[in-house]
PDB file of C-alpha atoms in Angstrom:
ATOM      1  CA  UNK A   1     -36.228 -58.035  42.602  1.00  0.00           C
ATOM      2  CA  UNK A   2     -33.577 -55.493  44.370  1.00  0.00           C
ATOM      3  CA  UNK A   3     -31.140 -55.342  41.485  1.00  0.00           C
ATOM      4  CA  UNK A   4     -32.510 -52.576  38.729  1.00  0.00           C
ATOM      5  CA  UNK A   5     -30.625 -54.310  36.257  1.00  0.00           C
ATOM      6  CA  UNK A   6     -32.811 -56.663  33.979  1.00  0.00           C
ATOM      7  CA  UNK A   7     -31.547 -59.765  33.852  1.00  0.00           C
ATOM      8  CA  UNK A   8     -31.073 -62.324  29.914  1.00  0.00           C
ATOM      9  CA  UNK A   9     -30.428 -65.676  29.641  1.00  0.00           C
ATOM     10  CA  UNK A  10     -28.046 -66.358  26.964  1.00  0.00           C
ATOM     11  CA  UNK A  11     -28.671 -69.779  25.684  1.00  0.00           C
ATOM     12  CA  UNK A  12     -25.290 -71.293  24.345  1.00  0.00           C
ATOM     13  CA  UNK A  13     -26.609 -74.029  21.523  1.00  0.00           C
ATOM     14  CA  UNK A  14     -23.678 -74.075  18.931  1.00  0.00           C
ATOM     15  CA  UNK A  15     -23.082 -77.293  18.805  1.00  0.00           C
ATOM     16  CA  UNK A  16     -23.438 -80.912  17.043  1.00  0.00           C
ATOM     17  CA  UNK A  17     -24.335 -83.714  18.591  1.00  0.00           C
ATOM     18  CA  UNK A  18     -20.926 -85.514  17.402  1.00  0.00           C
ATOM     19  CA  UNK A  19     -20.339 -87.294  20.432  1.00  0.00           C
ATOM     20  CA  UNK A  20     -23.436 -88.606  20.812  1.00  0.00           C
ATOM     21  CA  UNK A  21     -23.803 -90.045  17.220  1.00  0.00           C
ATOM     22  CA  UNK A  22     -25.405 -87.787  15.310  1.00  0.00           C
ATOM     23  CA  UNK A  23     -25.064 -85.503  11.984  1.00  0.00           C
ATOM     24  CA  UNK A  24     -27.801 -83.058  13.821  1.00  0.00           C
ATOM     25  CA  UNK A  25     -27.470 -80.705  16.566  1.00  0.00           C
ATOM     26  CA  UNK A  26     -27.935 -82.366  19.721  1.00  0.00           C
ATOM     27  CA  UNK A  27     -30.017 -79.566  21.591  1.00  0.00           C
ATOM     28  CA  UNK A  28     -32.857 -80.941  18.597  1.00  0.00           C
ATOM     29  CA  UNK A  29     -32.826 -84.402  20.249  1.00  0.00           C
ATOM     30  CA  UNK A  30     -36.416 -84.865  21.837  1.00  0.00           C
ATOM     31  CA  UNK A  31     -36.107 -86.513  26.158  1.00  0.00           C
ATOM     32  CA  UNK A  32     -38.841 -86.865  28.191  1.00  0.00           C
ATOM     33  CA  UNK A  33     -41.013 -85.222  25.276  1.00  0.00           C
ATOM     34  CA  UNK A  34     -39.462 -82.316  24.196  1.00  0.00           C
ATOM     35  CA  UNK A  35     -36.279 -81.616  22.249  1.00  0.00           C
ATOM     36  CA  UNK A  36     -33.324 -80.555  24.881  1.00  0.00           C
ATOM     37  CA  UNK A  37     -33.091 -77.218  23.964  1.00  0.00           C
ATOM     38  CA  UNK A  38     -37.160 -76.202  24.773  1.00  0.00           C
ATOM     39  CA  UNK A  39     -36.412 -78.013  28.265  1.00  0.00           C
ATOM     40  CA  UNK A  40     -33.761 -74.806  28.491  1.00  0.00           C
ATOM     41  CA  UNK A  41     -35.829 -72.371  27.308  1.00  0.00           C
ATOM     42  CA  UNK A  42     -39.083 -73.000  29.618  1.00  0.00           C
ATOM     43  CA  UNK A  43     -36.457 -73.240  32.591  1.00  0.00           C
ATOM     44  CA  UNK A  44     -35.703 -69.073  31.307  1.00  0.00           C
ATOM     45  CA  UNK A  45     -39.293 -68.658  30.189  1.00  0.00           C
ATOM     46  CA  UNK A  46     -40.695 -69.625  33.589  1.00  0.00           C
ATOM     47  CA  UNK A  47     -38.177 -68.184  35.998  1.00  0.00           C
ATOM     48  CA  UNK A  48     -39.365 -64.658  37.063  1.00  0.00           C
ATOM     49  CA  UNK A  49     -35.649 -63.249  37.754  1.00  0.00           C
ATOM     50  CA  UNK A  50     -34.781 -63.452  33.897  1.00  0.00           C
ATOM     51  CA  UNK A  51     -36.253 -60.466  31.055  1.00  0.00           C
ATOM     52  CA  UNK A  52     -35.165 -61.519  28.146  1.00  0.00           C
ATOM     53  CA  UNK A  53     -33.418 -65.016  26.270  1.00  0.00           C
ATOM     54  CA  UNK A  54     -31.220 -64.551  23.373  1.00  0.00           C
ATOM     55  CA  UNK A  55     -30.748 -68.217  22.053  1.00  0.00           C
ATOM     56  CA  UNK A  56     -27.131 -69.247  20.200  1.00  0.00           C
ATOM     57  CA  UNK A  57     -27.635 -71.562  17.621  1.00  0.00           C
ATOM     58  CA  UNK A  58     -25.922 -73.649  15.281  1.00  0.00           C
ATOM     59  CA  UNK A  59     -25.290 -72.395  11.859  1.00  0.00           C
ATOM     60  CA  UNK A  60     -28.655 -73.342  10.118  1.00  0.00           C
ATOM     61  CA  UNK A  61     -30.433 -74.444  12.562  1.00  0.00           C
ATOM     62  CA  UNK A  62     -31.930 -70.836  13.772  1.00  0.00           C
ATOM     63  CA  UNK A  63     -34.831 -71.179  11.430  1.00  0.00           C
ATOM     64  CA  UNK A  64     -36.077 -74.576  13.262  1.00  0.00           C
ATOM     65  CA  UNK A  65     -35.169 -72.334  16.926  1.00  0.00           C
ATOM     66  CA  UNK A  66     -37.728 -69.669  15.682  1.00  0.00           C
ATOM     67  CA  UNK A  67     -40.090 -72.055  14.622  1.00  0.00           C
ATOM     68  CA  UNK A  68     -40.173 -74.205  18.483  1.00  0.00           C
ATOM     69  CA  UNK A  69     -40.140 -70.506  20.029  1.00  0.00           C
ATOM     70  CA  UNK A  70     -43.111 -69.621  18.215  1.00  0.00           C
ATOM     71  CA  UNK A  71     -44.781 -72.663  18.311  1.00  0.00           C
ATOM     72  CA  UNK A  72     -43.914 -73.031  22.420  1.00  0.00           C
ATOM     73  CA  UNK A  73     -44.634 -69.262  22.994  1.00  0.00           C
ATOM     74  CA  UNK A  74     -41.795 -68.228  24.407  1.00  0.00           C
ATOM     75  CA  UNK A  75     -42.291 -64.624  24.871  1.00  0.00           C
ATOM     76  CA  UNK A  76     -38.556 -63.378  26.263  1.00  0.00           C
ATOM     77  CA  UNK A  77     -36.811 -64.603  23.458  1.00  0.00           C
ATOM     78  CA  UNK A  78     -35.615 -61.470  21.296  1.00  0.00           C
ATOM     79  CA  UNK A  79     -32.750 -62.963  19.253  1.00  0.00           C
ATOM     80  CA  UNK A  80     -31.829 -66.508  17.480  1.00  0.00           C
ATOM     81  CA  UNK A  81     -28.562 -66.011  15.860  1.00  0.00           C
ATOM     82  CA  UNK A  82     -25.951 -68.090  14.446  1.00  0.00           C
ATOM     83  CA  UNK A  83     -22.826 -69.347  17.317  1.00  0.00           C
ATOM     84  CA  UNK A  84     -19.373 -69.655  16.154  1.00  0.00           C
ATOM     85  CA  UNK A  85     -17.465 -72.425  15.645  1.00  0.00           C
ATOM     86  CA  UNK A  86     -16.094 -72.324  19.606  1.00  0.00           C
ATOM     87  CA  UNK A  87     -17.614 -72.098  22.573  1.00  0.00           C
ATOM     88  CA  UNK A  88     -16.085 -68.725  22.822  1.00  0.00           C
ATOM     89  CA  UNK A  89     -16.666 -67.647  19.674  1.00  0.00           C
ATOM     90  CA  UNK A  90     -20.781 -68.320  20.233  1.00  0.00           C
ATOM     91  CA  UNK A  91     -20.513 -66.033  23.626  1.00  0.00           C
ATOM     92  CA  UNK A  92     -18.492 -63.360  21.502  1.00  0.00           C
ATOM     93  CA  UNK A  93     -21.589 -63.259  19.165  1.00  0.00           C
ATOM     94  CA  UNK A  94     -24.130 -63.200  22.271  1.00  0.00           C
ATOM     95  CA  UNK A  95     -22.019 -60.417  23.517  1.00  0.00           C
ATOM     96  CA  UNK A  96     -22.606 -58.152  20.343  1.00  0.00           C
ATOM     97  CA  UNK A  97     -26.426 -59.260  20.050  1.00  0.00           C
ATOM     98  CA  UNK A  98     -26.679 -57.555  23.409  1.00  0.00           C
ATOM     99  CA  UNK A  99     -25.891 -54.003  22.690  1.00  0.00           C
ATOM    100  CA  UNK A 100     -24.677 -51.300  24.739  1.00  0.00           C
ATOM    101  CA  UNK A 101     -26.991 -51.693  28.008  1.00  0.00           C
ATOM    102  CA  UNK A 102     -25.182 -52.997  31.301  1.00  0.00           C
ATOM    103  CA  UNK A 103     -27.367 -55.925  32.197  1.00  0.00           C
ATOM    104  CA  UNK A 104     -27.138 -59.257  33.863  1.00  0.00           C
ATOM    105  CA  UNK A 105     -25.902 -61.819  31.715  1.00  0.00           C
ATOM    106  CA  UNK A 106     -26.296 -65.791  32.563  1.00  0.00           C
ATOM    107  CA  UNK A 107     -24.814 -67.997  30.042  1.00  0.00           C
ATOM    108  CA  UNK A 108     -26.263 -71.397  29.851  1.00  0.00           C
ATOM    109  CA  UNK A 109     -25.482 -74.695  28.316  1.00  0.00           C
ATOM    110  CA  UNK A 110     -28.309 -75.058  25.888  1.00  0.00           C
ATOM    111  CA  UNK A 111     -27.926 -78.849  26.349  1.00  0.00           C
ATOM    112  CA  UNK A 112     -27.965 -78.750  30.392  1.00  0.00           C
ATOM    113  CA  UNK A 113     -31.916 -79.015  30.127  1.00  0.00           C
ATOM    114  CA  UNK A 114     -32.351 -80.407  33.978  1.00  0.00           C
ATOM    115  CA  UNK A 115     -31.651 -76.839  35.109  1.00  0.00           C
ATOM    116  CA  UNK A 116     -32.827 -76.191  38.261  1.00  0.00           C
ATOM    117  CA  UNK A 117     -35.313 -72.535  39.137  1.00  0.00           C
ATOM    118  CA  UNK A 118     -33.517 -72.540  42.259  1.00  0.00           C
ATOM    119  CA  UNK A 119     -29.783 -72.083  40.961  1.00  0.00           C
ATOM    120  CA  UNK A 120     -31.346 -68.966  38.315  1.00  0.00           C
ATOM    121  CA  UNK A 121     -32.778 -67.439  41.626  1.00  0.00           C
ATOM    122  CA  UNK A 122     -29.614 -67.527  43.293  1.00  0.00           C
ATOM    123  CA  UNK A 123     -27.754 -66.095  40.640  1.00  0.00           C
ATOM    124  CA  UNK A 124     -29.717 -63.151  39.894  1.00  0.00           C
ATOM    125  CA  UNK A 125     -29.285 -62.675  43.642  1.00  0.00           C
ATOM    126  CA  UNK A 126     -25.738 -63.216  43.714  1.00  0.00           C
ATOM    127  CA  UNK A 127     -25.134 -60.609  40.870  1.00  0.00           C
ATOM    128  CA  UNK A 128     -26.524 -57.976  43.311  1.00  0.00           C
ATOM    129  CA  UNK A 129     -23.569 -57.955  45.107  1.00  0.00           C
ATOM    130  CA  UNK A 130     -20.777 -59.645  42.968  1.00  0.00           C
ATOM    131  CA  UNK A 131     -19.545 -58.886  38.870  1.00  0.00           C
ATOM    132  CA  UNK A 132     -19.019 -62.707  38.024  1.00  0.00           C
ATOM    133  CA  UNK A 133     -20.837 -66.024  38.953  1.00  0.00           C
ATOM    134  CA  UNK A 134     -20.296 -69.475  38.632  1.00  0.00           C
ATOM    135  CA  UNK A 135     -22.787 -72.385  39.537  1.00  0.00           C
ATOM    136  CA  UNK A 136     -19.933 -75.875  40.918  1.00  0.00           C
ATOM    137  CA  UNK A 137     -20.689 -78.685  42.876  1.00  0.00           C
ATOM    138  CA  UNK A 138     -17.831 -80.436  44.752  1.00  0.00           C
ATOM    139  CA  UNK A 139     -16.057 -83.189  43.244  1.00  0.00           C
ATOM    140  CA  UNK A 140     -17.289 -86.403  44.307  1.00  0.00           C
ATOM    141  CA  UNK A 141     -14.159 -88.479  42.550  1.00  0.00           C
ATOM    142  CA  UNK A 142     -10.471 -88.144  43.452  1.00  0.00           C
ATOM    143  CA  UNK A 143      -8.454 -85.713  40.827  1.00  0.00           C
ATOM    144  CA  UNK A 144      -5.046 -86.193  40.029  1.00  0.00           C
ATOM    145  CA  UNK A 145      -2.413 -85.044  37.635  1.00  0.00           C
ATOM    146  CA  UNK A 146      -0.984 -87.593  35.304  1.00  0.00           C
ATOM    147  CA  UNK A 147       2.699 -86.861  34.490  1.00  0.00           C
ATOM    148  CA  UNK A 148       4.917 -89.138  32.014  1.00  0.00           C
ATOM    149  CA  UNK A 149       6.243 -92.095  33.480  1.00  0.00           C
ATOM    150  CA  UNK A 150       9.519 -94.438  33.156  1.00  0.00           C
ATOM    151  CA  UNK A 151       8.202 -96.198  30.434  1.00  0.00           C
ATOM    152  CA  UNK A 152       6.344 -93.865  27.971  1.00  0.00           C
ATOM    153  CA  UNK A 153       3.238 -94.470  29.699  1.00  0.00           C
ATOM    154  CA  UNK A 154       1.637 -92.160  31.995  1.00  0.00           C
ATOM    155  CA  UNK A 155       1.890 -92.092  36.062  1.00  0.00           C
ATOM    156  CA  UNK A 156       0.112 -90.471  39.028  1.00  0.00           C
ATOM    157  CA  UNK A 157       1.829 -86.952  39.572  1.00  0.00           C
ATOM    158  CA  UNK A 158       0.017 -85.067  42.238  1.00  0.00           C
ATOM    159  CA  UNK A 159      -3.283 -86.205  44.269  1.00  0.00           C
ATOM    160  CA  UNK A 160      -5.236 -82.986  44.700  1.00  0.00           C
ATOM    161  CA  UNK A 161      -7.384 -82.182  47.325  1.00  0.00           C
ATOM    162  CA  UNK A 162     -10.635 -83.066  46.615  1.00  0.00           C
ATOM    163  CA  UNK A 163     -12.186 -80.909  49.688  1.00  0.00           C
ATOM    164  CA  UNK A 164     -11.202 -77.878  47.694  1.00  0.00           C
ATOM    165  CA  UNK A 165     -12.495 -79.217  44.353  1.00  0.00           C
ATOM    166  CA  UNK A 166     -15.276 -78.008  42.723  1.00  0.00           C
ATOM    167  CA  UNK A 167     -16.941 -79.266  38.929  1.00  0.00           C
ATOM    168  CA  UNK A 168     -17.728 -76.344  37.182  1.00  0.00           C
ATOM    169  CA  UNK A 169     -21.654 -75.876  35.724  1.00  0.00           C
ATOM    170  CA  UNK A 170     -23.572 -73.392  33.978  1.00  0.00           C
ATOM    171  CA  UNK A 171     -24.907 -70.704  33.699  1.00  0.00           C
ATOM    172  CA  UNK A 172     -21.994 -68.902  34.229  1.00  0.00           C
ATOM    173  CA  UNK A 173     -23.165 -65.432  35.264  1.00  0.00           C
ATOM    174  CA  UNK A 174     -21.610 -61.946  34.590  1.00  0.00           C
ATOM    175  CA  UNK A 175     -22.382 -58.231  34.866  1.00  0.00           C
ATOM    176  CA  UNK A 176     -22.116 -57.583  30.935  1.00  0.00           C
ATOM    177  CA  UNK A 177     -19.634 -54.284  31.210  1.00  0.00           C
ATOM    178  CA  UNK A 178     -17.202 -57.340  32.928  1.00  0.00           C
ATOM    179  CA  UNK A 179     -17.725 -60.287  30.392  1.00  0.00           C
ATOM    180  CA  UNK A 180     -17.678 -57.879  27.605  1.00  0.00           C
ATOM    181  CA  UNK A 181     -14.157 -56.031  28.762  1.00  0.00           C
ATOM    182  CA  UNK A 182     -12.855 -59.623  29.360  1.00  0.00           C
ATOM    183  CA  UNK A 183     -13.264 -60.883  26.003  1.00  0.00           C
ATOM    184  CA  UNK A 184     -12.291 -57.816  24.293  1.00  0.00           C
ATOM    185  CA  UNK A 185      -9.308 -58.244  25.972  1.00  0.00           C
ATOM    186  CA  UNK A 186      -8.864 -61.682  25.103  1.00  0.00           C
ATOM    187  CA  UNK A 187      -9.570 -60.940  21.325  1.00  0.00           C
ATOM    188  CA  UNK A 188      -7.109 -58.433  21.571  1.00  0.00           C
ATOM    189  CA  UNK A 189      -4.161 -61.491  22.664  1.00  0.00           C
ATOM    190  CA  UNK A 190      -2.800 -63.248  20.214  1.00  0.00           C
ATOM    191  CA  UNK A 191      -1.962 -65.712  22.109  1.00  0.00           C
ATOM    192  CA  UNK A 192      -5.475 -66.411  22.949  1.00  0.00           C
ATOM    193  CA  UNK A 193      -6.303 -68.584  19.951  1.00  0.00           C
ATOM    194  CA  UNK A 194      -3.390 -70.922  20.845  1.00  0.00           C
ATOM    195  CA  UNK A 195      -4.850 -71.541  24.547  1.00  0.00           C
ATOM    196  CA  UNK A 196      -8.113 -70.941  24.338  1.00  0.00           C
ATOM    197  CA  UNK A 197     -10.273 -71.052  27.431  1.00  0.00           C
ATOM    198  CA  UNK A 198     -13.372 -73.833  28.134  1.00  0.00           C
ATOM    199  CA  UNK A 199     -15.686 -71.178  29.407  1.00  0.00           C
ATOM    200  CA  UNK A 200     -16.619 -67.698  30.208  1.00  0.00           C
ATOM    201  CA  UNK A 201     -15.304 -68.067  34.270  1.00  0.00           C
ATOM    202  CA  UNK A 202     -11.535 -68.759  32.590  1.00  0.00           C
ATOM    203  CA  UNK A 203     -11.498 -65.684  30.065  1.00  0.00           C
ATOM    204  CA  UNK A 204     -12.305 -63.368  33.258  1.00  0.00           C
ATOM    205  CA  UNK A 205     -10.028 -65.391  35.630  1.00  0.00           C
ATOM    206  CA  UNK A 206      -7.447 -64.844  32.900  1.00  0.00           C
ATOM    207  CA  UNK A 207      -7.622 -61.507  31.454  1.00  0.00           C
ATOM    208  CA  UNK A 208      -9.660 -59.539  34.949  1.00  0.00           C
ATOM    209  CA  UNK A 209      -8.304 -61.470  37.197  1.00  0.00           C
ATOM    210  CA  UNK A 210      -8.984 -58.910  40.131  1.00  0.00           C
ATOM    211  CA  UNK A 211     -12.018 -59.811  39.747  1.00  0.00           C
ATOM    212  CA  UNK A 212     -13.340 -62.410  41.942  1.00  0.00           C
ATOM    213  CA  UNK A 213     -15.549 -65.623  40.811  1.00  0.00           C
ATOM    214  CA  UNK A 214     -18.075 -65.772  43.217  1.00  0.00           C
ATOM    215  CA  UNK A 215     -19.914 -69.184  43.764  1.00  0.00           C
ATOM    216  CA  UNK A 216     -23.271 -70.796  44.025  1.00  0.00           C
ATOM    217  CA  UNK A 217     -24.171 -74.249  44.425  1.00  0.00           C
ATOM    218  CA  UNK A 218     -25.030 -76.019  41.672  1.00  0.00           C
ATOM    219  CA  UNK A 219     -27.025 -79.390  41.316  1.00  0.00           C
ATOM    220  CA  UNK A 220     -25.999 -83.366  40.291  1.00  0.00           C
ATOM    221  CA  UNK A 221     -29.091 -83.440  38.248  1.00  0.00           C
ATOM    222  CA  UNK A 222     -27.898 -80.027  36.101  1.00  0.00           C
ATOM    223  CA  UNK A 223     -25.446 -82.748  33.691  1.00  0.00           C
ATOM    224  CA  UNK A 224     -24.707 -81.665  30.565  1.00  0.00           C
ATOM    225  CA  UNK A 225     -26.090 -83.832  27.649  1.00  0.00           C
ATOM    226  CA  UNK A 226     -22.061 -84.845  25.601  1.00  0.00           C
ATOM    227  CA  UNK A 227     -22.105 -88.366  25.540  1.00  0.00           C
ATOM    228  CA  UNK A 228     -24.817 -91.318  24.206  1.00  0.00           C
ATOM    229  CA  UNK A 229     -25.679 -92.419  27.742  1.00  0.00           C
ATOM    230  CA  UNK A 230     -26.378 -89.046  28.924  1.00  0.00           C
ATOM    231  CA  UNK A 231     -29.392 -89.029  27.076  1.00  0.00           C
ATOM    232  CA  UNK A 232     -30.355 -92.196  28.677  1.00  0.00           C
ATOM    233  CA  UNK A 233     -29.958 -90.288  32.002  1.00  0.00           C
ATOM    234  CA  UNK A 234     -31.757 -86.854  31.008  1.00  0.00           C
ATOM    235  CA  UNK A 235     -34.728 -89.085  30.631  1.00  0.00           C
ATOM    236  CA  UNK A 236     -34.130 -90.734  33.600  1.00  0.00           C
ATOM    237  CA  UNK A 237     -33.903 -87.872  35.839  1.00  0.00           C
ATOM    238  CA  UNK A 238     -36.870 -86.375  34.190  1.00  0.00           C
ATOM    239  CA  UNK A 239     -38.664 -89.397  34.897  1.00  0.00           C
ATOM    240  CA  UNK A 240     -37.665 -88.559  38.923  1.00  0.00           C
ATOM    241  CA  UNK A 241     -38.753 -85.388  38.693  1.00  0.00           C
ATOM    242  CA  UNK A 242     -42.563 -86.239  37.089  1.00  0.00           C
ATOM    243  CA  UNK A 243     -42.563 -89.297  39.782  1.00  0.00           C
ATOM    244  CA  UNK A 244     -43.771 -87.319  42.926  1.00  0.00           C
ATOM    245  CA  UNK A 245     -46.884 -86.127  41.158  1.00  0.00           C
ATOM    246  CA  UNK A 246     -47.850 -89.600  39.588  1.00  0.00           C
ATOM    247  CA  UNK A 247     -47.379 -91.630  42.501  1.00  0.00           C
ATOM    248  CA  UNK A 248     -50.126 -92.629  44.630  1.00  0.00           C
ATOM    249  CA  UNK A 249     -51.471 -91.378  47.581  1.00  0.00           C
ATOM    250  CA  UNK A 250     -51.410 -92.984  51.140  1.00  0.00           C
ATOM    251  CA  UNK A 251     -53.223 -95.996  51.352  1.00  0.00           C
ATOM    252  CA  UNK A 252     -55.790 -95.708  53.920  1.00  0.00           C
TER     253      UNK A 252
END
């Protein structure tokens, strides 16, 4: 690797599996085997661009974390601490866990276990050259912006260009001096609590915004698990990617 900079996956595992219909965290749900979140952490383990894992559980649940590292010998995992009640309140706490060390930082979806190696790769080799980096795919639906209408029900606003679109992925990947600096910053606002951001790239396109967002192409099959049927097709797309080795050979 060119960069001198070692390189940690932050795993981002805070939440409950709410949506999907369950009292239990939903990175603890087993697909194609294995609970969700030690699909994440081989994806880390096995990637040869990343040093070190620091995993971002949710309150107490860390104890069960430790025991699947231990038991799945994960060796780059240092840390297993408690994330917040927030999205950005878990990458806050990843933040301190760090310490003082400029690194390379890739925050991850814990429950985006279909990962690709390819998309770490390019990453890492993205954050040679750029401070910030986001993994997107383009937007295969139409977007528009809903706006009230005549009757108290809602209308079609504005069609946006879907050639410029992209859906935004994870991990979302940051030199740590520029992650860090952006949330402090955004701790700092008062206002921040009252418009909160939905990930890492919109704290640093809000409070550094001179600093640009680089992209790399991210993957259909990297879905995040949210909803009941999205289980259904983690297992599926496992399934897919198993299917190459188990099928036969020619016939002759």
């Amino acid at each position: 690797m060119d960069s001198p900079l070692r390189s940690v996956g932050v795993l981002l595992a805070g939440g409950v599996g709410q949506r999907v219909g369950l009292s239990t965290p939903k990175q603890l749900i087993e697909v194609a085997g294995r609970t969700i979140i030690e699909h994440s952490l081989a994806v880390f383990e096995d990637a040869p661009e990343i040093d070190e894992v620091v995993v971002l559980m949710t309150p107490g649940y860390a104890g069960r974390v430790r025991e699947i590292v231990a038991a799945g010998g994960y060796r780059k995992v240092s840390k297993v601490v408690d994330g917040g009640a927030s999205r950005t309140e878990s990458t806050w706490r990843a933040l301190a866990a760090l310490g003082a060390a400029e690194c390379n930082v890739l925050l991850h979806d814990a429950v985006r276990p279909l990962l690709e190696p390819r998309i770490i790769t390019e990453c890492v080799k993205a954050l040679e050259t750029h401070e910030a980096v986001n993994v997107a795919i383009p937007s295969s639906d139409t977007v528009f912006v809903a706006v009230p209408g005549p009757d108290g029900g809602e209308v079609i606003g504005e069609v946006l260009d879907r050639a410029r679109l992209r859906r935004s992925q994870t991990p979302q990947c940051f030199r740590l001096s520029v992650i860090r600096e952006a949330y402090e910053r955004a701790m700092a606002d008062p206002g921040f609590g009252d418009l909160p951001a939905t990930d890492d790239c919109g704290v640093v396109l809000r409070y550094l915004p001179e600093v640009p967002i680089h992209l790399v192409a991210g993957s259909e099959h990297n879905i995040k698990v949210t909803h009941p049927a999205d289980l259904h097709i983690a297992e599926l797309l496992f399934g897919l990617r198993r299917a190459p080795s188990e099928s036969p050979g020619p016939a002759n």
